[in-house]
XYZ file of C-alpha atoms in Angstrom:
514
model
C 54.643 84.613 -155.526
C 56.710 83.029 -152.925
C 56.041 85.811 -150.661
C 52.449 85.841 -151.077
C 52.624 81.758 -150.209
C 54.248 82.193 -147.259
C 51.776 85.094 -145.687
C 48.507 83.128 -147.053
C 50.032 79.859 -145.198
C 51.178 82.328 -141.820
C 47.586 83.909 -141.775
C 46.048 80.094 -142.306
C 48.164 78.661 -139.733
C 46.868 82.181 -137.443
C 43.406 81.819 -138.478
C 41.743 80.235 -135.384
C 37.584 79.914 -136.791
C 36.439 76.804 -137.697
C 37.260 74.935 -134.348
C 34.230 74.552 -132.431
C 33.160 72.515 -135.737
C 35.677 69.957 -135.023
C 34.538 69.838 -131.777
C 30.979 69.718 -132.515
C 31.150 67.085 -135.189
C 32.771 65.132 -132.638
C 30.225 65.687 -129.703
C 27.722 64.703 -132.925
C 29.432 61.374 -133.388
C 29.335 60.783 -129.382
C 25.194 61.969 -129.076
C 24.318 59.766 -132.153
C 25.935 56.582 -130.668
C 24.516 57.754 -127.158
C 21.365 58.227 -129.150
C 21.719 54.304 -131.030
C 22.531 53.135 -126.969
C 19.136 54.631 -125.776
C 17.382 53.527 -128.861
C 19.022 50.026 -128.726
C 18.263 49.672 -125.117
C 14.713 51.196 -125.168
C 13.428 48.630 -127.675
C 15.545 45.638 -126.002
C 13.625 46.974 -122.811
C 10.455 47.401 -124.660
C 10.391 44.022 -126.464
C 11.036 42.992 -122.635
C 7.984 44.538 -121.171
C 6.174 43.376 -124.769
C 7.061 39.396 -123.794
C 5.777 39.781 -119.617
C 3.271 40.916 -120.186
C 2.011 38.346 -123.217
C 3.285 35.571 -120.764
C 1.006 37.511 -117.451
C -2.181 37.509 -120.285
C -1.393 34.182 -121.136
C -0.937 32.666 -117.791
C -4.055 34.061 -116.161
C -6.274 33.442 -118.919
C -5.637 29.930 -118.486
C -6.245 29.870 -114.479
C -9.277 31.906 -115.712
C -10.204 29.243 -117.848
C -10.017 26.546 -114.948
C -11.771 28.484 -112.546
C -14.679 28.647 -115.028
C -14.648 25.258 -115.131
C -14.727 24.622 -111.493
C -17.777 27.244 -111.463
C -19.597 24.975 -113.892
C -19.184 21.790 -111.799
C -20.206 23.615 -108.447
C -23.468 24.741 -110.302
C -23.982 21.210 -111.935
C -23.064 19.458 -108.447
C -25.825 21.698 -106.454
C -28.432 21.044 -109.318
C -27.847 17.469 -108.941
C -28.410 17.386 -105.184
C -31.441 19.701 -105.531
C -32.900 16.966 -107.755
C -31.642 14.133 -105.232
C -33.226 15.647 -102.810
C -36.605 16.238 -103.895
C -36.269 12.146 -103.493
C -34.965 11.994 -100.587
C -37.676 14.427 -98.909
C -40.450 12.118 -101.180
C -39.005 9.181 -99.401
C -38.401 10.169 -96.295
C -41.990 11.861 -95.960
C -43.341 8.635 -96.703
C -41.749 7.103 -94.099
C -43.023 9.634 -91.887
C -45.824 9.029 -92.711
C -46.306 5.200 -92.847
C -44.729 5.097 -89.277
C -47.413 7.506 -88.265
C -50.269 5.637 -89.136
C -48.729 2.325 -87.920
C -48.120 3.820 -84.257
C -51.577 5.434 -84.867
C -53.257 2.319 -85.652
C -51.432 0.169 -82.678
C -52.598 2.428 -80.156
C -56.809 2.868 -81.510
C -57.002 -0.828 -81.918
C -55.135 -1.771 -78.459
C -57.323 -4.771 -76.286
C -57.190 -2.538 -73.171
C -58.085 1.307 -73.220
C -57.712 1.953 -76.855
C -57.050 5.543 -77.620
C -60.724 7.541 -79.570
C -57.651 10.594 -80.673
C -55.375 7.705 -82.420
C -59.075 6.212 -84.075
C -59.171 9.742 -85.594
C -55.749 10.029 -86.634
C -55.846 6.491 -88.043
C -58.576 7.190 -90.323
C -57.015 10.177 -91.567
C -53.621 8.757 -92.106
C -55.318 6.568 -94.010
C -57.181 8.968 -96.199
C -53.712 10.563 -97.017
C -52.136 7.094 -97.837
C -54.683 6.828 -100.352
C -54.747 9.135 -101.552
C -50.953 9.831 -102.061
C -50.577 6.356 -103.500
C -52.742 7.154 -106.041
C -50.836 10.107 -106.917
C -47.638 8.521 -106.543
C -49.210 5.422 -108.999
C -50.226 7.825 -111.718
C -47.069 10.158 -111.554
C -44.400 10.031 -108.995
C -44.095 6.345 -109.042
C -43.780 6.567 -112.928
C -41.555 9.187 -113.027
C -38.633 7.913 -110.431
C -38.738 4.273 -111.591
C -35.106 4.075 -113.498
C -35.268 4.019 -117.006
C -38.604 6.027 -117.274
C -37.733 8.810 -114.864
C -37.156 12.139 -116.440
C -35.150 13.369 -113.500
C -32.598 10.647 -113.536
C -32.021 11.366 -117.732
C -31.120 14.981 -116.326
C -29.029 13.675 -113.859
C -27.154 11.469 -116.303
C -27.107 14.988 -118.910
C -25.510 16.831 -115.928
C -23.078 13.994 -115.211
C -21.686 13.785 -119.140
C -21.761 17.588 -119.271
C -19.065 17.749 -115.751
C -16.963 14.453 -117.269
C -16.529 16.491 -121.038
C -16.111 19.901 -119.342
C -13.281 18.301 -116.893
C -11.990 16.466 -119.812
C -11.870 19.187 -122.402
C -10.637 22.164 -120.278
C -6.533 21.306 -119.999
C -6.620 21.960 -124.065
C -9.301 24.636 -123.576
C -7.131 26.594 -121.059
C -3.762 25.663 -123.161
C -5.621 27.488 -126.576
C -6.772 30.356 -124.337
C -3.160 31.026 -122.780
C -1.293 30.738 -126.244
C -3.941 33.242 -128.457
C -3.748 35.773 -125.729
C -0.303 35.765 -125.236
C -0.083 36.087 -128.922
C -2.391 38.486 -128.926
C -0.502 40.683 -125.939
C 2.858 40.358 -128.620
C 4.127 36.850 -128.058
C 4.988 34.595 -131.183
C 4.376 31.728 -129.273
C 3.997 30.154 -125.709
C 3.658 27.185 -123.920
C 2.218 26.068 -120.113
C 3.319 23.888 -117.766
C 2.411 21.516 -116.540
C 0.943 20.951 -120.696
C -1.672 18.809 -121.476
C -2.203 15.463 -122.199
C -1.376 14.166 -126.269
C 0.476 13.166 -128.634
C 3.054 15.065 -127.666
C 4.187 14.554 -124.037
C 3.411 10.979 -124.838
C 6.153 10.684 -127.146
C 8.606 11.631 -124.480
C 7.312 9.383 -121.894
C 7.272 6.509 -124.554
C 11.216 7.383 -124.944
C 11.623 7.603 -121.621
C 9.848 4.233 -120.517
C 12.041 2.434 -123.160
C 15.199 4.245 -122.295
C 14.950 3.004 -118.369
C 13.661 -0.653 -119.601
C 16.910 -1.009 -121.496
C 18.981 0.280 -118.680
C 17.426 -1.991 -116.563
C 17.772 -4.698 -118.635
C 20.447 -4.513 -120.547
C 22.780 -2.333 -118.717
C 23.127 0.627 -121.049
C 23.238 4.482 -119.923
C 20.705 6.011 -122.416
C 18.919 7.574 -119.482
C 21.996 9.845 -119.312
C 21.470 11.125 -122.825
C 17.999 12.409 -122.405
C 17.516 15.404 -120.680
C 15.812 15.418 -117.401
C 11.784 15.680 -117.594
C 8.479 14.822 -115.687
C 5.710 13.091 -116.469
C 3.100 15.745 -115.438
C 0.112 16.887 -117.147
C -2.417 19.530 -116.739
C -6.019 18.228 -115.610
C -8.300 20.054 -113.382
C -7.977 18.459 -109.750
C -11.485 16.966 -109.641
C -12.782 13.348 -109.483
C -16.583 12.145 -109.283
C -16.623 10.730 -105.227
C -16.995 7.434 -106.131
C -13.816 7.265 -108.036
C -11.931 7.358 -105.098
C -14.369 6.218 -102.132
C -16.301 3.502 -104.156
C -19.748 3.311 -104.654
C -20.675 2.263 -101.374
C -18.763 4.651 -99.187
C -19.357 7.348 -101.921
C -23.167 6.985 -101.382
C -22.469 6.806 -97.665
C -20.303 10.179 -97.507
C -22.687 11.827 -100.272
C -25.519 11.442 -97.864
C -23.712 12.804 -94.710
C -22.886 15.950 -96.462
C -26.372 15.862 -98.056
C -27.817 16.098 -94.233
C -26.353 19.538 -93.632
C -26.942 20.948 -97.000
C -29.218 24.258 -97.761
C -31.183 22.097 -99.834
C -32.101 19.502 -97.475
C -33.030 22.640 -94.913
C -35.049 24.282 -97.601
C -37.315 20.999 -99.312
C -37.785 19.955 -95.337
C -39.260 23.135 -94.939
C -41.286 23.266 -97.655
C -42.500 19.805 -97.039
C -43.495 20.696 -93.165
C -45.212 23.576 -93.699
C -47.046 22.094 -96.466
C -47.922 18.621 -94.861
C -51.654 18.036 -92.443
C -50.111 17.866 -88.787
C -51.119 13.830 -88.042
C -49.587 13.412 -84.551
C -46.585 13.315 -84.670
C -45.531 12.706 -87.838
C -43.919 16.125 -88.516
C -41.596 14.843 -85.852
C -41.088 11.330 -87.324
C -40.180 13.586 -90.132
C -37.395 15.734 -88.688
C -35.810 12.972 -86.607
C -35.922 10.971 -90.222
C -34.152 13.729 -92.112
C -31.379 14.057 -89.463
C -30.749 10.485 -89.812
C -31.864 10.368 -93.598
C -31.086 6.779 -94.239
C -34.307 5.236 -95.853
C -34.182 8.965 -97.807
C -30.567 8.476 -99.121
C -31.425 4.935 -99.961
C -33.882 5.234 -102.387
C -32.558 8.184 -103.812
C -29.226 6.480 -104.463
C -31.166 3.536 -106.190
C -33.328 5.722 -108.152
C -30.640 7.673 -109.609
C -27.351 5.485 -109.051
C -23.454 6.599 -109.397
C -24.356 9.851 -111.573
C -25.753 11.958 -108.846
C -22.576 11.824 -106.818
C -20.660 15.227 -107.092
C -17.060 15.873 -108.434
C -15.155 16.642 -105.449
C -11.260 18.174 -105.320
C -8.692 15.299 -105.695
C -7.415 13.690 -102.585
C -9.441 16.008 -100.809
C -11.340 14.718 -97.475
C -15.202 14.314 -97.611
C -18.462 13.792 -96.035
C -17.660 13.654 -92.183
C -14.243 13.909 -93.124
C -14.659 17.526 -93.227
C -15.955 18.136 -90.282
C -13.111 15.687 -88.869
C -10.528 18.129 -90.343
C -12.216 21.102 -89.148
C -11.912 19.659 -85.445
C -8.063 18.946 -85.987
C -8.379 15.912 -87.897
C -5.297 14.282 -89.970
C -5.540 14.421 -93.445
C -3.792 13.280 -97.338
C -3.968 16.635 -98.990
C -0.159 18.540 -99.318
C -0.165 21.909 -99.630
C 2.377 21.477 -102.897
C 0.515 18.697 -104.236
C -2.403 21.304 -104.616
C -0.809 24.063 -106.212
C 0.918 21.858 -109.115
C -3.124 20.811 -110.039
C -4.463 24.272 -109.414
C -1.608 26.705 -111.262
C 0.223 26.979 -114.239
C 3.390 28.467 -115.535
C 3.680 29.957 -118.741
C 6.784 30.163 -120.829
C 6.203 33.071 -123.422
C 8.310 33.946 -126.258
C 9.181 36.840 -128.618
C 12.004 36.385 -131.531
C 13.793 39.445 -133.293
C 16.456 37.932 -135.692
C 19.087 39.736 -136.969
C 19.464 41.833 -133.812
C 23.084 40.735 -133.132
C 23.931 40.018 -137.009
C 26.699 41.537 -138.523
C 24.991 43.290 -141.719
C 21.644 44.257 -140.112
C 21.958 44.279 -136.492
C 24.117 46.077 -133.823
C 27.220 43.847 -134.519
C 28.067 43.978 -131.021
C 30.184 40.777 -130.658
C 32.760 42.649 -132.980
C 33.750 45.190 -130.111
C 35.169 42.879 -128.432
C 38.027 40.546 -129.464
C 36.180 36.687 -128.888
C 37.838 35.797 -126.088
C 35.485 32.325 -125.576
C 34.874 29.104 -127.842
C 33.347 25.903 -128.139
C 29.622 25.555 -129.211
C 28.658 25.892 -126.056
C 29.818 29.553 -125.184
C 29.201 30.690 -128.639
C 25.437 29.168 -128.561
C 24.826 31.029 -125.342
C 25.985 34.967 -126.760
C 23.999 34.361 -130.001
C 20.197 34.427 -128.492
C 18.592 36.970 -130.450
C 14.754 36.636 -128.861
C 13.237 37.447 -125.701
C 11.532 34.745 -122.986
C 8.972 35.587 -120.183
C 7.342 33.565 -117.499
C 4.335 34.003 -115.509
C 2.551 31.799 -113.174
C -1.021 32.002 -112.257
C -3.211 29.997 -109.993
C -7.218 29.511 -108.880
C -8.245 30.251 -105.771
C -11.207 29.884 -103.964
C -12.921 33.032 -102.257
C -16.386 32.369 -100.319
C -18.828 35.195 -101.291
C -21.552 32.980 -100.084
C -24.132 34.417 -96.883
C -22.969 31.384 -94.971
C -19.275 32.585 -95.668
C -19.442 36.045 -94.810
C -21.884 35.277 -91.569
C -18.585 32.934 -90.272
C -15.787 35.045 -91.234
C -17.706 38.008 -89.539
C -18.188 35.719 -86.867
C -14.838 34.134 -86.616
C -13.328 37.519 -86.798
C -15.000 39.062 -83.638
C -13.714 36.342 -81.327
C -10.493 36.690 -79.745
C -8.419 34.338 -81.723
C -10.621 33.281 -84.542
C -10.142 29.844 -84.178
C -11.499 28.347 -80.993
C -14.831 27.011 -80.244
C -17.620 26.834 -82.839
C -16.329 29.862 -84.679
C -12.889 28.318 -85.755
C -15.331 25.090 -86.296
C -17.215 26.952 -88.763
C -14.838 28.937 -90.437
C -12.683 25.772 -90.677
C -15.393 24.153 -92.619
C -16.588 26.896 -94.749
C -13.222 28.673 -95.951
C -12.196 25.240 -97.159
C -12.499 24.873 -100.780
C -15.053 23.229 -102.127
C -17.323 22.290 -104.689
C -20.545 23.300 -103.839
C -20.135 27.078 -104.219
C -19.122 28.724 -107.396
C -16.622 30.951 -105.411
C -13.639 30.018 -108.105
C -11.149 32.510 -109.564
C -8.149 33.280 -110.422
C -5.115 35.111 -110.223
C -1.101 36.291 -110.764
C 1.702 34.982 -108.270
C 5.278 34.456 -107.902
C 6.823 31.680 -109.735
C 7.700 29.744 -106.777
C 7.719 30.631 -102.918
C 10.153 29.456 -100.589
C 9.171 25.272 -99.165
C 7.173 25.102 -102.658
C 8.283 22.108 -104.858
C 6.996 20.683 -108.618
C 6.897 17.109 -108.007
C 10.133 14.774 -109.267
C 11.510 14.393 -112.311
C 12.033 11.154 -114.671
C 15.457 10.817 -113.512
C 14.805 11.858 -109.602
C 14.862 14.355 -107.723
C 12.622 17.384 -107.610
C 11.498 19.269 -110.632
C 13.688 22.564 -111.848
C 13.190 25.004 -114.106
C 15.202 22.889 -116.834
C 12.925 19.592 -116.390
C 9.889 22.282 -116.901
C 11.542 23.680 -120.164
C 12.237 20.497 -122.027
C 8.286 19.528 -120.711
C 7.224 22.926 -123.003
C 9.364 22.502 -125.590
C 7.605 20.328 -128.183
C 4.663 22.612 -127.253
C 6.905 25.535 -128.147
C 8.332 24.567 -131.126
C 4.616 23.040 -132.305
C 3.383 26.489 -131.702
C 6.344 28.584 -133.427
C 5.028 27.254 -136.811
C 2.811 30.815 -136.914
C 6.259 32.562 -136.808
C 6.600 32.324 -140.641
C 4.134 34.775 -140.607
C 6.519 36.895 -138.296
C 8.806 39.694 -139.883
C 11.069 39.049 -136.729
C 10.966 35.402 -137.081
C 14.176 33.441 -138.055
C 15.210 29.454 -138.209
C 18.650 29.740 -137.187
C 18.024 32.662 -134.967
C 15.268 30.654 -132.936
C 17.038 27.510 -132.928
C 19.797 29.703 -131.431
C 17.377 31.180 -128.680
C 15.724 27.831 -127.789
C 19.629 26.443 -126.810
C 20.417 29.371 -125.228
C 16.893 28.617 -123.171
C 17.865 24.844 -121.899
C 21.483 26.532 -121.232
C 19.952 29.194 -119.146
C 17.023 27.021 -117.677
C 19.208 24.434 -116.535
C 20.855 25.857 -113.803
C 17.959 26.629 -112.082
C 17.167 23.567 -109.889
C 14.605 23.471 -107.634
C 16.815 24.246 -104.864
C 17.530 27.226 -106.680
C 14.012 28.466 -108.034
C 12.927 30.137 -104.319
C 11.996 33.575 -104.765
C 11.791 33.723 -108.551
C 8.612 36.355 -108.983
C 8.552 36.509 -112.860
């Protein structure tokens, strides 16, 4: 027996098979975590890509949204100056024509050598007056006197339709960016700058009373509210008179109204129309160059509501031409982009992801080597943030456009001479041609800035977040429909977000693409 114990043990102890299963079950144990690694970091890297591009939907359906806007008020502008100038040609043909028949009738009934050619004219200047004046007393009369005109109640439609279109569209854009970006994957999002309501008025309100107190009274509550701006989204248009007055805004309207295609196209249609009397036809021309009795009645007729919305702080009328020839100007490159872009904070939760019972428990590796609420806050973010900025932009597809680019780009240096003249004037952007769209771009390129904050100082990346915030939280109210979505989890993530965010001031924003 003992015997028989001792050679089954010395044959075991021999017996060599059985190995390379020790061996593999180990490699097994290394491939599956290798395998949970790859799996981890594919769907970290997947919910990643999942978030950019929800925040790159998001952010250019909302320039999209802008630049359709802007397209409206081009076409609603250049309708309103068609009608404005079938009264200004009306007039100014009149004019022409009353001049006429006054030189005509000076020079047949003149003591010495009257003229027999001016007799004939005379009586047929006459003829027309009569005759136009009764059409003009039966219908055109009746139909431009305010009040009863049918052209000046479109006018007034047009006008209302640009004010609720420029009105409405910050909250138009704001709906568009957050349902696509939740549509791309995104549980919520927010844009910045946001629009105007209930909530960014809150903060001001706190704000406002926060500095009177410290004013008054000496306290520090300033220090206790995070940094923020006061910017809202709106759509960098303003009717001219709103800036020039009504005057000047008449005055400017009808300098740019000279040069126009549809001043070029009703004085054509009115001279080759028109009985050649003398020289009335001339009258005529050297009236509409100089279209002051025109512009006069036509601003009377139909008052402020013909005027066009124009880009904020933008110059006008001869102004243009002025900055085309090297004129000074108002406008700032950076004050233009914060009115004609948007960034878009997007955001995608997955609780549990770093819990202990249903997540990769991977703060247990390591023995916790930090603490305070602070450095624990910032390890526990569980969700996943994107931004995106986007940005209209005006490209000039008109015939007049392409004839001066094609033009400007066969001289020598493009920008001498008439052809730098004209390309300066028609590559501006503008609001007569709906040329408006959009597109993707870096967050911020190097020189750019975002305005100042409440507390001075330019605008970071931290101001920006505690601006989207209310929006983001607001919005996160559809994440109890989320499987992913967790209180404590995005409570977590939005801390770790004004941790993260808060470094980046706006000295140290240059370069950021996404």
């Amino acid at each position: 027996m003992t015997t028989s114990l001792k050679t089954i043990l010395a044959r075991f102890h021999a017996e060599q098979s059985g190995a390379i299963a020790l061996l593999l079950m180990a490699a097994c144990l290394i491939l599956f975590m290798i395998a949970m690694v790859l799996y981890d970091t594919g769907q970290s890297a997947r919910d990643k890509m999942d978030v950019q591009i929800a925040a790159d939907h998001g952010a250019f359906s909302h320039s999209v949204v802008k630049a359709r806007t802007m397209n409206m008020v081009a076409y609603s502008n250049t309708i309103k100056r068609m009608i404005y100038a079938y009264a200004n040609v009306y007039a100014t043909g009149w004019a022409a024509l009353l001049a006429q028949f006054a030189i005509d009738k000076a020079l047949c009934f003149k003591p010495f050598f009257p003229d027999p050619s001016a007799c004939v004219r005379w009586g047929k200047g006459l003829v027309m007056i009569i005759a136009e004046g009764i059409e003009a007393g039966f219908t055109n009369i009746r139909q431009m006197i305010p009040g009863g005109s049918r052209a000046k109640t479109e006018i007034a439609a047009l006008d209302k339709y640009q004010k609720y279109m420029i009105g409405i569209t910050p909250w138009w854009a704001y709906v568009e960016n957050m349902g696509r970006a939740m549509g791309a994957g995104a549980m919520s999002s927010a844009a910045w700058p946001p629009p105007t309501g209930n909530l960014t008025w809150l903060a001001d309100t706190i704000t406002q009373v926060a500095g009177f107190l410290d004013g008054f009274v000496g306290t520090s509550f300033m220090a206790l509210i995070p940094a923020h701006t006061n910017s809202t989204d709106a759509l960098p248009l303003k009717r001219r008179d709103a800036d020039e007055g009504a005057v000047v805004g008449h005055i400017s309207y009808c300098a740019e109204y000279v040069l126009s295609f549809e001043q070029l196209v009703l004085s054509l249609q009115y001279m080759a129309q028109t009985e050649k009397i003398g020289g009335m036809k001339l009258i005529f021309v050297g009236l509409s160059i100089v279209p002051a009795i025109g512009c006069t009645v036509a601003g009377l007729i139909y008052g402020g509501d013909v005027l066009d919305y124009k880009i904020t702080d933008s110059r006008s009328g001869l102004g243009v031409y002025w900055a085309a020839l090297g004129g000074g100007g108002s406008t700032t490159d950076n004050k233009w982009l914060q009115n004609s872009g948007s960034i878009t904070l997007a955001y995608k939760p997955r609780s549990g992801r770093n819990s202990d019972t249903e997540g990769r428990k991977r703060l247990r590796f390591v023995k916790q080597d930090y603490g305070g609420i602070g450095q624990t806050i910032i390890y526990k973010n569980e969700g996943y943030f994107a931004l995106a900025r986007s940005e209209m932009m005006y490209k000039d597809v008109s015939i007049t456009g392409a004839i001066t680019s094609a033009i400007s780009g066969s001289a020598s240096s493009g920008s001498g001479g008439l052809t730098g003249f004209a390309s300066r004037v028609t590559a501006r952007p503008n609001m007569w041609s709906p040329a408006w769209t959009a597109r993707l771009r870096p967050i911020t390129l190097p020189g750019e800035t975002f305005g100042e904050t409440t507390h001075g100082g330019n605008t970071g990346m931290g101001a920006m977040f505690f601006d989207m915030a209310p929006f983001l939280i607001v919005s996160a109210a559809l994440g109890l429909f989320n499987d992913d979505f967790g209180g404590q989890s995005a409570i977590n993530d939005l801390l770790y977000l004004h941790r993260a965010t808060s470094g980046f001031t706006h000295d140290k924003m240059e370069g950021i693409a996404k």
